[in-house]
CSV table of C-alpha atoms in Angstrom, one decimal:
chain,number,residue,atom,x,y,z
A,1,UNK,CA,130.9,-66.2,106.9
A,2,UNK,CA,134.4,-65.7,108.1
A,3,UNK,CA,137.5,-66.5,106.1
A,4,UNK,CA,140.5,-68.0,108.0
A,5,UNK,CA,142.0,-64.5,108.4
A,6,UNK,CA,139.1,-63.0,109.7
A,7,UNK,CA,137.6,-61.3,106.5
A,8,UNK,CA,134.1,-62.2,105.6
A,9,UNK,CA,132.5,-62.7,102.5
A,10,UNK,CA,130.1,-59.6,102.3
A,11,UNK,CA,133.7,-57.8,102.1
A,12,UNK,CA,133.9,-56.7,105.7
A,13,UNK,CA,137.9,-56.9,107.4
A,14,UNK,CA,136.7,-57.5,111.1
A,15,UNK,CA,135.8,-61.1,112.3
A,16,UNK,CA,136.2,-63.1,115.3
A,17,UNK,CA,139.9,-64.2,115.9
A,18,UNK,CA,141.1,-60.9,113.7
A,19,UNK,CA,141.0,-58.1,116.4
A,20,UNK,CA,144.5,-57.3,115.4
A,21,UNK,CA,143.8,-56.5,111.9
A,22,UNK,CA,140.3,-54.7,113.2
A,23,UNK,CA,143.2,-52.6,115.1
A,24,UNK,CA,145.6,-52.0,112.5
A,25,UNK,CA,142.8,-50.6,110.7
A,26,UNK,CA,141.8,-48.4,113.1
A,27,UNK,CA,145.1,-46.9,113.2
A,28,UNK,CA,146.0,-46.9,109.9
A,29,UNK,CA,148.0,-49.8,109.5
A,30,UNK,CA,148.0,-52.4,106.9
A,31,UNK,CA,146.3,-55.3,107.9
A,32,UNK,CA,148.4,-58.5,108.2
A,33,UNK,CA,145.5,-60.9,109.2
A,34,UNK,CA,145.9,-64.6,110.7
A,35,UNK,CA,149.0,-66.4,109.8
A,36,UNK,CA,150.0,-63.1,107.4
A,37,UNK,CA,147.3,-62.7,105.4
A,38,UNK,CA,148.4,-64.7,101.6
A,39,UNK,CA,144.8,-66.1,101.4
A,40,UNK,CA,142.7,-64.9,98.1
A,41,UNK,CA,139.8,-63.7,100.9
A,42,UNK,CA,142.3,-62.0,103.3
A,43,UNK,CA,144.1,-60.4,100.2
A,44,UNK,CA,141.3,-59.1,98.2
A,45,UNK,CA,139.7,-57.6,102.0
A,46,UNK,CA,143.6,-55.9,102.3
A,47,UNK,CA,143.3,-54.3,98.9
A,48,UNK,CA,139.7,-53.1,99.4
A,49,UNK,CA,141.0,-51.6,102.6
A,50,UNK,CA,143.8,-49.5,100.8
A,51,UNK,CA,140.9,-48.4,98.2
A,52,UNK,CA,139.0,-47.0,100.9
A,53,UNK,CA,141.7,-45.6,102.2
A,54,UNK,CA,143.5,-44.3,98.9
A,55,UNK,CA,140.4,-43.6,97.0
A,56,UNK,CA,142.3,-45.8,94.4
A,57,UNK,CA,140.3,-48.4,92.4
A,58,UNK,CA,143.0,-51.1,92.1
A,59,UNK,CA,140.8,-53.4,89.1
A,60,UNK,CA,144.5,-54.2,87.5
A,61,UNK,CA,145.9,-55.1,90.8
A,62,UNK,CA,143.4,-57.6,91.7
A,63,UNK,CA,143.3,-59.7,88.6
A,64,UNK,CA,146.1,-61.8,89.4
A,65,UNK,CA,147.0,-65.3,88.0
A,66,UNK,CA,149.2,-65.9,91.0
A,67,UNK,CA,148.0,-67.1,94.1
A,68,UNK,CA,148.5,-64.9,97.3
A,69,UNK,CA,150.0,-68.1,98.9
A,70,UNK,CA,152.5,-68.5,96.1
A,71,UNK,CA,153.6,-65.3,96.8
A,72,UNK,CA,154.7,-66.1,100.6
A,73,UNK,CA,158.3,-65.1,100.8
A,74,UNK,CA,158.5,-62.8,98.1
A,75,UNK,CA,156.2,-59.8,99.2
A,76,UNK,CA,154.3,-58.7,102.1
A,77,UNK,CA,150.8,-57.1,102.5
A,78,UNK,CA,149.9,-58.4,99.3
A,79,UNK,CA,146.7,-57.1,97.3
A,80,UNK,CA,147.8,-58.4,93.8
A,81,UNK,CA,150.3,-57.6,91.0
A,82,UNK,CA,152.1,-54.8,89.0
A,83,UNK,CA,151.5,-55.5,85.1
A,84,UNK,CA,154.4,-54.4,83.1
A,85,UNK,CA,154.1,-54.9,79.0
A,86,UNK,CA,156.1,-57.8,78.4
A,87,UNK,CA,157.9,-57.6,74.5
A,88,UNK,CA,160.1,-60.4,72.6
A,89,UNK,CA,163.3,-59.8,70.7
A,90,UNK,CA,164.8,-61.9,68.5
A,91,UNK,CA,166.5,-64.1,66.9
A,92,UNK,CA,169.4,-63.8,68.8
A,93,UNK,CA,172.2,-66.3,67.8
A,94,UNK,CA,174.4,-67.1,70.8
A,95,UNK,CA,177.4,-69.5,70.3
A,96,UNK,CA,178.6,-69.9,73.9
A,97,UNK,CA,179.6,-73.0,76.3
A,98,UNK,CA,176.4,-73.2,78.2
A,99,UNK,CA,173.8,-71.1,76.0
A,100,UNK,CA,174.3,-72.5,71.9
A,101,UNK,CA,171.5,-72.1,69.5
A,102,UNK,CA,168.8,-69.3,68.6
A,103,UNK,CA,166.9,-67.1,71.4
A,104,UNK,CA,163.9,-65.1,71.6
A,105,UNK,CA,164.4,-62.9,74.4
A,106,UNK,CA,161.4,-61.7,76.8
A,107,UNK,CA,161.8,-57.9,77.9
A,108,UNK,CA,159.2,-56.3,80.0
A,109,UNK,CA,159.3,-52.5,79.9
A,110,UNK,CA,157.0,-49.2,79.4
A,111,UNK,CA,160.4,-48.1,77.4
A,112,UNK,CA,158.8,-47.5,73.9
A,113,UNK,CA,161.6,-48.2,71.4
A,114,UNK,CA,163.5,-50.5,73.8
A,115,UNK,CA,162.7,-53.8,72.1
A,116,UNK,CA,162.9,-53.1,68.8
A,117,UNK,CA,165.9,-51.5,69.5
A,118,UNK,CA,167.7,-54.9,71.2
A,119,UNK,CA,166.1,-57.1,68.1
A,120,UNK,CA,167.9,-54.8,65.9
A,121,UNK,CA,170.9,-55.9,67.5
A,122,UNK,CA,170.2,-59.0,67.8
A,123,UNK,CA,169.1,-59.6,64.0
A,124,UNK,CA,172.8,-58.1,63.1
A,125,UNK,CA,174.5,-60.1,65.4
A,126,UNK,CA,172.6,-63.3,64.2
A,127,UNK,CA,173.3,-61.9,60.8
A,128,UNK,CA,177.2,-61.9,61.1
A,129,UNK,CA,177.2,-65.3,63.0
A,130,UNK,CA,176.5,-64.7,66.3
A,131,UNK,CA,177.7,-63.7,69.7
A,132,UNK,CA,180.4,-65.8,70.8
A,133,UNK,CA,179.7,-65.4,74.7
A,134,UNK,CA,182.3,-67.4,77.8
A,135,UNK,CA,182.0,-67.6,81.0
A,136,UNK,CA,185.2,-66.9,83.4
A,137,UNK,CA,183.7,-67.3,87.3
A,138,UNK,CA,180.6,-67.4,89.1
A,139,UNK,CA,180.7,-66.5,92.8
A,140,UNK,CA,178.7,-64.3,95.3
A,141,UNK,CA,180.4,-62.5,98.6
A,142,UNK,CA,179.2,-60.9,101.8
A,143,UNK,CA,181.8,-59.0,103.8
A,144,UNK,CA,181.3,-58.5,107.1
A,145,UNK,CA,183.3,-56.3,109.1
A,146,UNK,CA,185.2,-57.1,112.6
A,147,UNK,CA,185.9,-54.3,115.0
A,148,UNK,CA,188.8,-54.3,117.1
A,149,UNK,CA,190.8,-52.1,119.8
A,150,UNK,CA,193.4,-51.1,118.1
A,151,UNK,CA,195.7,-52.2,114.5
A,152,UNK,CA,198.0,-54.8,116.7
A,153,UNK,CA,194.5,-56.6,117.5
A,154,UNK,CA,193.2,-56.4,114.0
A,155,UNK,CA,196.2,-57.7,112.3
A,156,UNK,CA,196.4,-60.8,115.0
A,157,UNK,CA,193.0,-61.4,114.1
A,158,UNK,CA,194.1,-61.8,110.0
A,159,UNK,CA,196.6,-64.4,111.1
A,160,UNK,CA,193.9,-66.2,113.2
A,161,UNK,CA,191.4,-66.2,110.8
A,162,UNK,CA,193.8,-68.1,108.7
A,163,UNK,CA,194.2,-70.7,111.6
A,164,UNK,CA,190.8,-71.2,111.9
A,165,UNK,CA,189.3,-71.1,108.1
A,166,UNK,CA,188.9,-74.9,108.3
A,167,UNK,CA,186.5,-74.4,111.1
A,168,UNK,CA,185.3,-71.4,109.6
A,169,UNK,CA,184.5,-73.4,106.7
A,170,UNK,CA,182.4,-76.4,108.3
A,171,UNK,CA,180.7,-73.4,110.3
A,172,UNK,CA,179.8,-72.1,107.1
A,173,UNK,CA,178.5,-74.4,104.9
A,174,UNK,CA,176.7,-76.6,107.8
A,175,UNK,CA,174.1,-74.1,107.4
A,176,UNK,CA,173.1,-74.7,103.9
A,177,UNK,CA,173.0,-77.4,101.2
A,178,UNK,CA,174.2,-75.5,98.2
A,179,UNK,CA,176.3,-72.8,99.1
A,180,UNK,CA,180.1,-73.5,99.5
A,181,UNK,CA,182.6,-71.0,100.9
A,182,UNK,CA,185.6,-71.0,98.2
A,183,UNK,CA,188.2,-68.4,100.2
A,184,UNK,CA,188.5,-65.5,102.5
A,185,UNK,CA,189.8,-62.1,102.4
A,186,UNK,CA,190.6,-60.0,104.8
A,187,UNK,CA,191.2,-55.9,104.2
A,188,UNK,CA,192.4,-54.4,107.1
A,189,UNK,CA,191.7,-50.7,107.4
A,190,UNK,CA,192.7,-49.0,110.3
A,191,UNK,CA,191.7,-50.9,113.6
A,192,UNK,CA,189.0,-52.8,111.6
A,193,UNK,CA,189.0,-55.5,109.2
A,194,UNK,CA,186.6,-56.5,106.6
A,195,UNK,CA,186.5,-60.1,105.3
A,196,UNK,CA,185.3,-61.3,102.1
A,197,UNK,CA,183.7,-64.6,102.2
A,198,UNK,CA,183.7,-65.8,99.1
A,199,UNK,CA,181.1,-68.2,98.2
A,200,UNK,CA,179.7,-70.8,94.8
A,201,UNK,CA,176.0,-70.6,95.5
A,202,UNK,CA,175.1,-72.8,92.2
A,203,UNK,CA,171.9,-71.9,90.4
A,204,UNK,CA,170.5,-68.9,92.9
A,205,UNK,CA,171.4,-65.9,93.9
A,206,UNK,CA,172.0,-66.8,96.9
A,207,UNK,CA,172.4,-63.8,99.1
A,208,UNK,CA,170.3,-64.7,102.1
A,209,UNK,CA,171.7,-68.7,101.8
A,210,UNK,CA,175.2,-67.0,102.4
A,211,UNK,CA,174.8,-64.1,105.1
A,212,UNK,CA,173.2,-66.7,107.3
A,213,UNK,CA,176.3,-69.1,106.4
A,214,UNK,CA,178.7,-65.9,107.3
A,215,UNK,CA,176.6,-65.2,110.2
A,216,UNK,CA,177.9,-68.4,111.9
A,217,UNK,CA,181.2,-68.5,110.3
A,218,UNK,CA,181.3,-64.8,112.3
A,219,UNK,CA,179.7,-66.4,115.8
A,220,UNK,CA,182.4,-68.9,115.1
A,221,UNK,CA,184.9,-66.5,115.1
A,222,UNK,CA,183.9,-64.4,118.3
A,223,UNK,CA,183.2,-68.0,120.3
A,224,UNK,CA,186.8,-69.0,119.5
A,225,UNK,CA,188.3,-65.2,120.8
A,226,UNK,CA,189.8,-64.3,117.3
A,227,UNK,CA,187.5,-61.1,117.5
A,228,UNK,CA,185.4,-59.2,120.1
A,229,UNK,CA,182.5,-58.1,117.7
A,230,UNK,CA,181.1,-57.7,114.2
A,231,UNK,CA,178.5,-56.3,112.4
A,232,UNK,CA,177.5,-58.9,109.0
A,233,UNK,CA,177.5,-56.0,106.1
A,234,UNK,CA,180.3,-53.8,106.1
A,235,UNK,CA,179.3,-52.3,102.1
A,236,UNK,CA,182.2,-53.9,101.1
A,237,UNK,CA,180.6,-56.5,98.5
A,238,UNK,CA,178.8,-54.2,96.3
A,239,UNK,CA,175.2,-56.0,96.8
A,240,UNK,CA,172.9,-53.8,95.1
A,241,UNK,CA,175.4,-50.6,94.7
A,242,UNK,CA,177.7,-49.9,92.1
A,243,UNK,CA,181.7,-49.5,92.8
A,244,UNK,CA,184.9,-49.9,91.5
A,245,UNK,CA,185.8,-53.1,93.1
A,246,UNK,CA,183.0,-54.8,90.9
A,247,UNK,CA,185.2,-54.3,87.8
A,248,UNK,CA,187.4,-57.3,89.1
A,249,UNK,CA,184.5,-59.3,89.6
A,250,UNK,CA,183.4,-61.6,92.9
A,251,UNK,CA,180.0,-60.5,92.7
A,252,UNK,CA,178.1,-62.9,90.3
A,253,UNK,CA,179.3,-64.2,87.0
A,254,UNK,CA,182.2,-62.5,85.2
A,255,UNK,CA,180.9,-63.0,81.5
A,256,UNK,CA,182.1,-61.7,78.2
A,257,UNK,CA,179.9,-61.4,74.9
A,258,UNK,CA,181.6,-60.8,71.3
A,259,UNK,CA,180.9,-60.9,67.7
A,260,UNK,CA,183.1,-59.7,64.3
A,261,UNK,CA,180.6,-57.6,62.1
A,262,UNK,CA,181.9,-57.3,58.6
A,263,UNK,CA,181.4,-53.6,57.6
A,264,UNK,CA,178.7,-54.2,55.3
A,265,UNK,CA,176.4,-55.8,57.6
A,266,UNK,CA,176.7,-52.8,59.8
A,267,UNK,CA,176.1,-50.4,56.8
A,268,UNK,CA,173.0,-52.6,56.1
A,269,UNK,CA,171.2,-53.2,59.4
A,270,UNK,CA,173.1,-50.1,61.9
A,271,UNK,CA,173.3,-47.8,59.2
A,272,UNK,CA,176.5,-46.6,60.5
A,273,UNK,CA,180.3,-47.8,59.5
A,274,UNK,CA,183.1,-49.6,61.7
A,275,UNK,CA,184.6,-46.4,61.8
A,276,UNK,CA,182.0,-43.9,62.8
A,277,UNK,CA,181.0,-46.7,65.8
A,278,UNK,CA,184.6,-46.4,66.6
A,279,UNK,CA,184.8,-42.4,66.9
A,280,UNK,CA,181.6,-42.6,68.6
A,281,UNK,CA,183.1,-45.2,71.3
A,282,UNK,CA,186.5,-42.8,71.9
A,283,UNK,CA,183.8,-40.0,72.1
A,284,UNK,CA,181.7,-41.2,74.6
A,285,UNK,CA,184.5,-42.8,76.6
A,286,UNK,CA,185.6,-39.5,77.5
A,287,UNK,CA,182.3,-38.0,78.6
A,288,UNK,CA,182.3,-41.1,81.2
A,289,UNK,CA,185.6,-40.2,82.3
A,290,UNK,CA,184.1,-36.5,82.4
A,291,UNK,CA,181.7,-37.8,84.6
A,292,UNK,CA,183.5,-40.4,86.9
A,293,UNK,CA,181.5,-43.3,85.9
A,294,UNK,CA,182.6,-46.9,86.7
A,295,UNK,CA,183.1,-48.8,83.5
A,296,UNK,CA,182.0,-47.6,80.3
A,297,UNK,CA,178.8,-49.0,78.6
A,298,UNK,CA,175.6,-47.0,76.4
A,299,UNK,CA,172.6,-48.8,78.7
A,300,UNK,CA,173.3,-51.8,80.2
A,301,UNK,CA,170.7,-51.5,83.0
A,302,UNK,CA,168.0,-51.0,80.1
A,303,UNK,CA,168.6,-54.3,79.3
A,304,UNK,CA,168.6,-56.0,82.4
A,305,UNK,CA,166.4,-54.1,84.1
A,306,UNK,CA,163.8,-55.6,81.3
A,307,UNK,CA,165.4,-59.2,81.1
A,308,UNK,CA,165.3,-59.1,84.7
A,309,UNK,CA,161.2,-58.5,85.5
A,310,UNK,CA,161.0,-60.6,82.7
A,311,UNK,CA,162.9,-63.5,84.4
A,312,UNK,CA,161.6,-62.9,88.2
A,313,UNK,CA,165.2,-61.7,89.2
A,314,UNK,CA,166.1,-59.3,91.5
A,315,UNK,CA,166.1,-55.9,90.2
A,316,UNK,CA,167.9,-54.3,92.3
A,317,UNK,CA,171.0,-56.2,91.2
A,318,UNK,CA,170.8,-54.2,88.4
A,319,UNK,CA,172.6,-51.7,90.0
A,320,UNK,CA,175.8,-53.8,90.7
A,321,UNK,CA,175.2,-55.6,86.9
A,322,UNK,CA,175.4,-52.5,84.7
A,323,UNK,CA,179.3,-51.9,86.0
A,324,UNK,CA,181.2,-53.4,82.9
A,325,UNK,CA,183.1,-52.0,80.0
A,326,UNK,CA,181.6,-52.2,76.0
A,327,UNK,CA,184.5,-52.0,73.3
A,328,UNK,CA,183.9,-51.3,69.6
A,329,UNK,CA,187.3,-51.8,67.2
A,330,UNK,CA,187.8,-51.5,64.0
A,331,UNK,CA,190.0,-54.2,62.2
A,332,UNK,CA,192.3,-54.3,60.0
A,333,UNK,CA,190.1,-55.0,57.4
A,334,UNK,CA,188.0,-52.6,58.2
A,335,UNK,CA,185.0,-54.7,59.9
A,336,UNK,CA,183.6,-53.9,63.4
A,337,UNK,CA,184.8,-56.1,66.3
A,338,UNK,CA,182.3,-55.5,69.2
A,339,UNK,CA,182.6,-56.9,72.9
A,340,UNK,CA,180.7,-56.3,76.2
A,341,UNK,CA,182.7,-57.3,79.8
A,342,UNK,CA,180.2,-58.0,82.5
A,343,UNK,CA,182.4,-59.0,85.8
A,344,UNK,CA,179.8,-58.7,88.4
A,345,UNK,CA,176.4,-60.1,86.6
A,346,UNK,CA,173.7,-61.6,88.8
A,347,UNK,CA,171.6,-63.8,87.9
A,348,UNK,CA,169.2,-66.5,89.2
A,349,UNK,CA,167.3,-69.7,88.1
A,350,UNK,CA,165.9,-71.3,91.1
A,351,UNK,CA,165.0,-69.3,93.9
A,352,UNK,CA,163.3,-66.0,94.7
A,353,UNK,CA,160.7,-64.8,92.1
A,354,UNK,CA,162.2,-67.2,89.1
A,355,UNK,CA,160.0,-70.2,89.9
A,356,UNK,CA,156.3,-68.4,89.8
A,357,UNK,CA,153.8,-67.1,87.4
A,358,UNK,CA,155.0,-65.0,83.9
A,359,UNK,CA,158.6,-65.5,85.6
A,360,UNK,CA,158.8,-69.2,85.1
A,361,UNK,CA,157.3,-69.0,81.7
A,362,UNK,CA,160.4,-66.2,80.7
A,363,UNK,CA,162.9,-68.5,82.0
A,364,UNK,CA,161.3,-71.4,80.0
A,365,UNK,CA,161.1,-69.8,76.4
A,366,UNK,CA,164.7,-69.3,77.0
A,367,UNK,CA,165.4,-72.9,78.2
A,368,UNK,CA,167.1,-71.8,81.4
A,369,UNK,CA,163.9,-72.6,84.4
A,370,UNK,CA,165.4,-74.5,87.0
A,371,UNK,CA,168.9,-76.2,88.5
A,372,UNK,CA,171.3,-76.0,85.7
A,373,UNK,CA,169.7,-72.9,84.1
A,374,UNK,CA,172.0,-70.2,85.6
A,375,UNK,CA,175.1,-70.3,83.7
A,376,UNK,CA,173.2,-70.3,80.1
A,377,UNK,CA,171.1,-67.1,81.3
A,378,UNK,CA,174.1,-65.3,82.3
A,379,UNK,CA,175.8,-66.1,78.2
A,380,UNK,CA,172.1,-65.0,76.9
A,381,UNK,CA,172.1,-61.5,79.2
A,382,UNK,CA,175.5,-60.6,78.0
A,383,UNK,CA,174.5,-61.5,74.4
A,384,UNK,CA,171.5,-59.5,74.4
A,385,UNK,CA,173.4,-56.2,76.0
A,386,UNK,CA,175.9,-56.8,73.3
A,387,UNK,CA,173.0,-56.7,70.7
A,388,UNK,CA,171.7,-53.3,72.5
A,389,UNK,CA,175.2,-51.4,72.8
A,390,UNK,CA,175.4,-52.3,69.2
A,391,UNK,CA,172.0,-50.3,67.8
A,392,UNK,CA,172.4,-48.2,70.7
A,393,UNK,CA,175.7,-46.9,69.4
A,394,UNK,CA,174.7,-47.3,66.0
A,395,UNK,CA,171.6,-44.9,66.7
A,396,UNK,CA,174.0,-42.3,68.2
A,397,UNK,CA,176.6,-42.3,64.8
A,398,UNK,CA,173.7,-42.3,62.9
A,399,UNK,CA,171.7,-39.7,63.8
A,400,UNK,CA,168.6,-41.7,64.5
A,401,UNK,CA,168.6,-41.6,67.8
A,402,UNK,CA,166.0,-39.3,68.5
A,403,UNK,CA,163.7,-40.1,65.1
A,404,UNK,CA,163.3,-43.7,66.7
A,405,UNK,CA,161.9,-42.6,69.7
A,406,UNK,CA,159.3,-40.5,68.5
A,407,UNK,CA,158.4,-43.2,66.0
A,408,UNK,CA,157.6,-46.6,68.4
A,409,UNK,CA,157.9,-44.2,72.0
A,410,UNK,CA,155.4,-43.1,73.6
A,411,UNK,CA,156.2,-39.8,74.4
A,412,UNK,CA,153.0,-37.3,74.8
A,413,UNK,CA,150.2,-38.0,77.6
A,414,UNK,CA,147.3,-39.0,76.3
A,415,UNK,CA,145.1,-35.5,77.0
A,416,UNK,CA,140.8,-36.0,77.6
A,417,UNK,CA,138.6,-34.7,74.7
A,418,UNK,CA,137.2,-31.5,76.3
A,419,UNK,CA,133.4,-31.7,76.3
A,420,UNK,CA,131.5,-30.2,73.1
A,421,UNK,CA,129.3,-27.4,74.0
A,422,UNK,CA,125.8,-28.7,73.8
A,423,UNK,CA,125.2,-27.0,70.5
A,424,UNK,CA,128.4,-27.5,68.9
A,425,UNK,CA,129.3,-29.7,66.4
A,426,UNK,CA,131.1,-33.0,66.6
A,427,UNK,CA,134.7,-32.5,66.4
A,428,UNK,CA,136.6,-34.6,63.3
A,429,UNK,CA,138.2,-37.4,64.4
A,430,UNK,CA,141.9,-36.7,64.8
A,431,UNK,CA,144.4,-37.7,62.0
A,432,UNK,CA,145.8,-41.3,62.4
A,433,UNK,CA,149.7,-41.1,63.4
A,434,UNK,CA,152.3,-41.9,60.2
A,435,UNK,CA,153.7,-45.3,60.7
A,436,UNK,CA,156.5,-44.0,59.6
A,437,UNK,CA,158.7,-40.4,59.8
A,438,UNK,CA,159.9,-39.0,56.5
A,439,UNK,CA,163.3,-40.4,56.5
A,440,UNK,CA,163.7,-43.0,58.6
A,441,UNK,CA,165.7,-45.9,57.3
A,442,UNK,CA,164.6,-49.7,58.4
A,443,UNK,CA,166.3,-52.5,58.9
């Protein structure tokens, strides 16, 4: 019997109505089946294709609790899901405007170490009385760029686009429900000019919402004769990249995190003093310097890169979320003051992957799933990289650093027995690993 894509039930990928995928297979291309393929036959006949063609047994892969349809518009060629190990750390007391109370926080990684690390953190920070986290803007921008014959053209074509932003504007935001278009900027640069259209896209990301909404504002443009031609990306916005430009924000939600650890505390769960975090800060800030980084911060994208296939956001974003700046002070009273600046973080809670499967479920323990979720996940992210600069740092001064790892990392392969010799006795079984190094200090 035939499926609706052409795969039949006896596990065979050819059927009436499916020559193309018959074709694709003969010429080694995935198969994409009738109307794509999401069906549960049509993707379990696509992954038995690529173990034929792999060798691979994909057994993981194909025990998915989402639905191939669900996942229409998120992936192609599906044949299942990736299964990461999905941790909690907590508490983690945030006192912010949109995101007030107690959090556990989900974190999927294959990082041993990297949760408890973040709860230890976290159970200072909830200790001394929280993170105090604010939110100072939430926009998104694409920045097209406009090619002209010469820098008399471009710089005509600045004034114009001033002329015409109220046309520019209903251009824009006629093509979507949600997204508004706040301002634009233009940066001339020789006989070019790159625009940044600046954009409030609510509760999602919003990336693809807003390039089509530029994409007209730009036809706009060339129908009214303010420029010849364009091309929608220039690079300028950072999407997905890091650069210096995202240090003054534009690209997401410009958040800060911050909490006053009296120095006992710190003693008592970081094992380190206000002062030795401090050295280790002006240390550290000048091997980033060394290095040319943009910002300063110990691991920001561990953090989000968990929190974010936790939360079904986009990962790649990690790479323009990480750019921010962590500060540790001492006070005059001797207590740690730490902070965290994140000016370009992105983050979603409608839209994309944030509304399917383990995804939804994150995004719901946190009580952020949803319209209205976005600004609360953005206070908790920047609290929970506060919480792992903290026993990050703390780790470092301490000389810990490495003992931790080998205690909850997993950091050896995992080698076969060798097969006994057929008259040889039965090796003794191998020693249980110590929960515990000699001289490791807990929280």
């Amino acid at each position: 019997m035939k499926t609706r894509g052409g795969a039949d039930r006896a596990g065979g990928d050819r059927g009436p109505g499916n020559l193309h995928a018959a074709t694709d297979a003969e010429s080694g291309l995935v198969p994409r089946y009738v109307d794509q393929g999401y069906g549960a036959r049509d993707v379990a006949a696509r992954r038995r294709w690529v173990e034929r063609r792999t060798g691979a047994r994909l057994t993981h892969v194909g025990r998915a609790s989402v639905p191939g349809e669900q996942m229409r518009g998120n992936v192609e060629n599906p044949i299942g899901t990736a299964q990461v190990p999905l941790g909690v750390a907590g508490p983690l007391l945030v006192a912010g405007e949109h995101a007030r109370g107690v959090f556990y926080v989900p974190l999927a990684t294959t990082e041993g170490v990297l949760v408890r690390s973040y709860e230890r953190g976290m159970t200072a920070l909830t200790r001394a009385g929280g993170a105090v986290t604010r939110l100072y803007g939430d926009e998104n921008r694409v920045a097209p760029v406009f090619l002209f014959d010469g820098v008399a053209e471009a710089r005509r074509f600045c004034l114009r686009l001033e002329e015409l932003l109220p046309e520019v504007r209903a251009a824009a935001e006629a093509t979507t429900r949600h997204g508004r278009l706040l301002r634009v900027e233009p940066r001339p640069l020789g006989r070019a000019v790159m625009v940044n259209f600046c954009y409030a896209t609510g509760d999602a990301h919003g990336m693809n919402m807003i390039a089509k909404a530029t994409e007209a504002a730009c036809q706009l443009l060339v129908a009214r004769g303010a420029a010849p031609r364009y091309t929608i990306f220039s690079g300028m916005d950072s999407e997905k990249r890091a650069s210096g430009s995202l240090l003054a924000g534009g690209k997401g939600k410009k958040v800060v995190a911050g909490a006053l650890l009296p120095a006992r505390l710190v003693r008592a769960y970081l094992h380190a003093t206000p002062a030795e975090l401090h050295e280790l800060w002006q240390h550290t800030v000048l091997g980033h310097l060394q290095a040319g980084a943009i910002g300063y911060n110990g691991h920001y994208a561990n953090g989000l890169a968990a929190l974010y296939i936790a939360c079904g956001q986009d990962v790649a974003n990690v790479a323009n979320s990480a750019v921010g700046i962590t500060l540790f002070e001492v006070t005059a009273a001797g207590d740690l003051y730490a902070s965290v600046t994140l000016p370009s973080l992105t983050v979603a809670t409608v839209g994309g992957g944030t509304g399917r499967g383990t995804a939804r479920e994150c995004l719901e323990m946190l009580g952020c799933a949803g319209a209205g979720g976005a600004p609360k996940l953005a206070e908790i992210a920047a609290a929970t990289l506060l919480a792992g600069e903290l026993s990050m740092g703390a780790a470092l001064a301490s000389g810990e650093f490495v003992t931790a790892h080998e205690l909850y990392g997993r950091n050896r392969p995992e080698e076969p027995a060798a097969p006994a010799a057929p008259d040889a006795p039965a090796a003794p079984a191998a020693a249980a690993r110590p929960s515990s190094p000699r001289g490791v200090r807990r929280k």
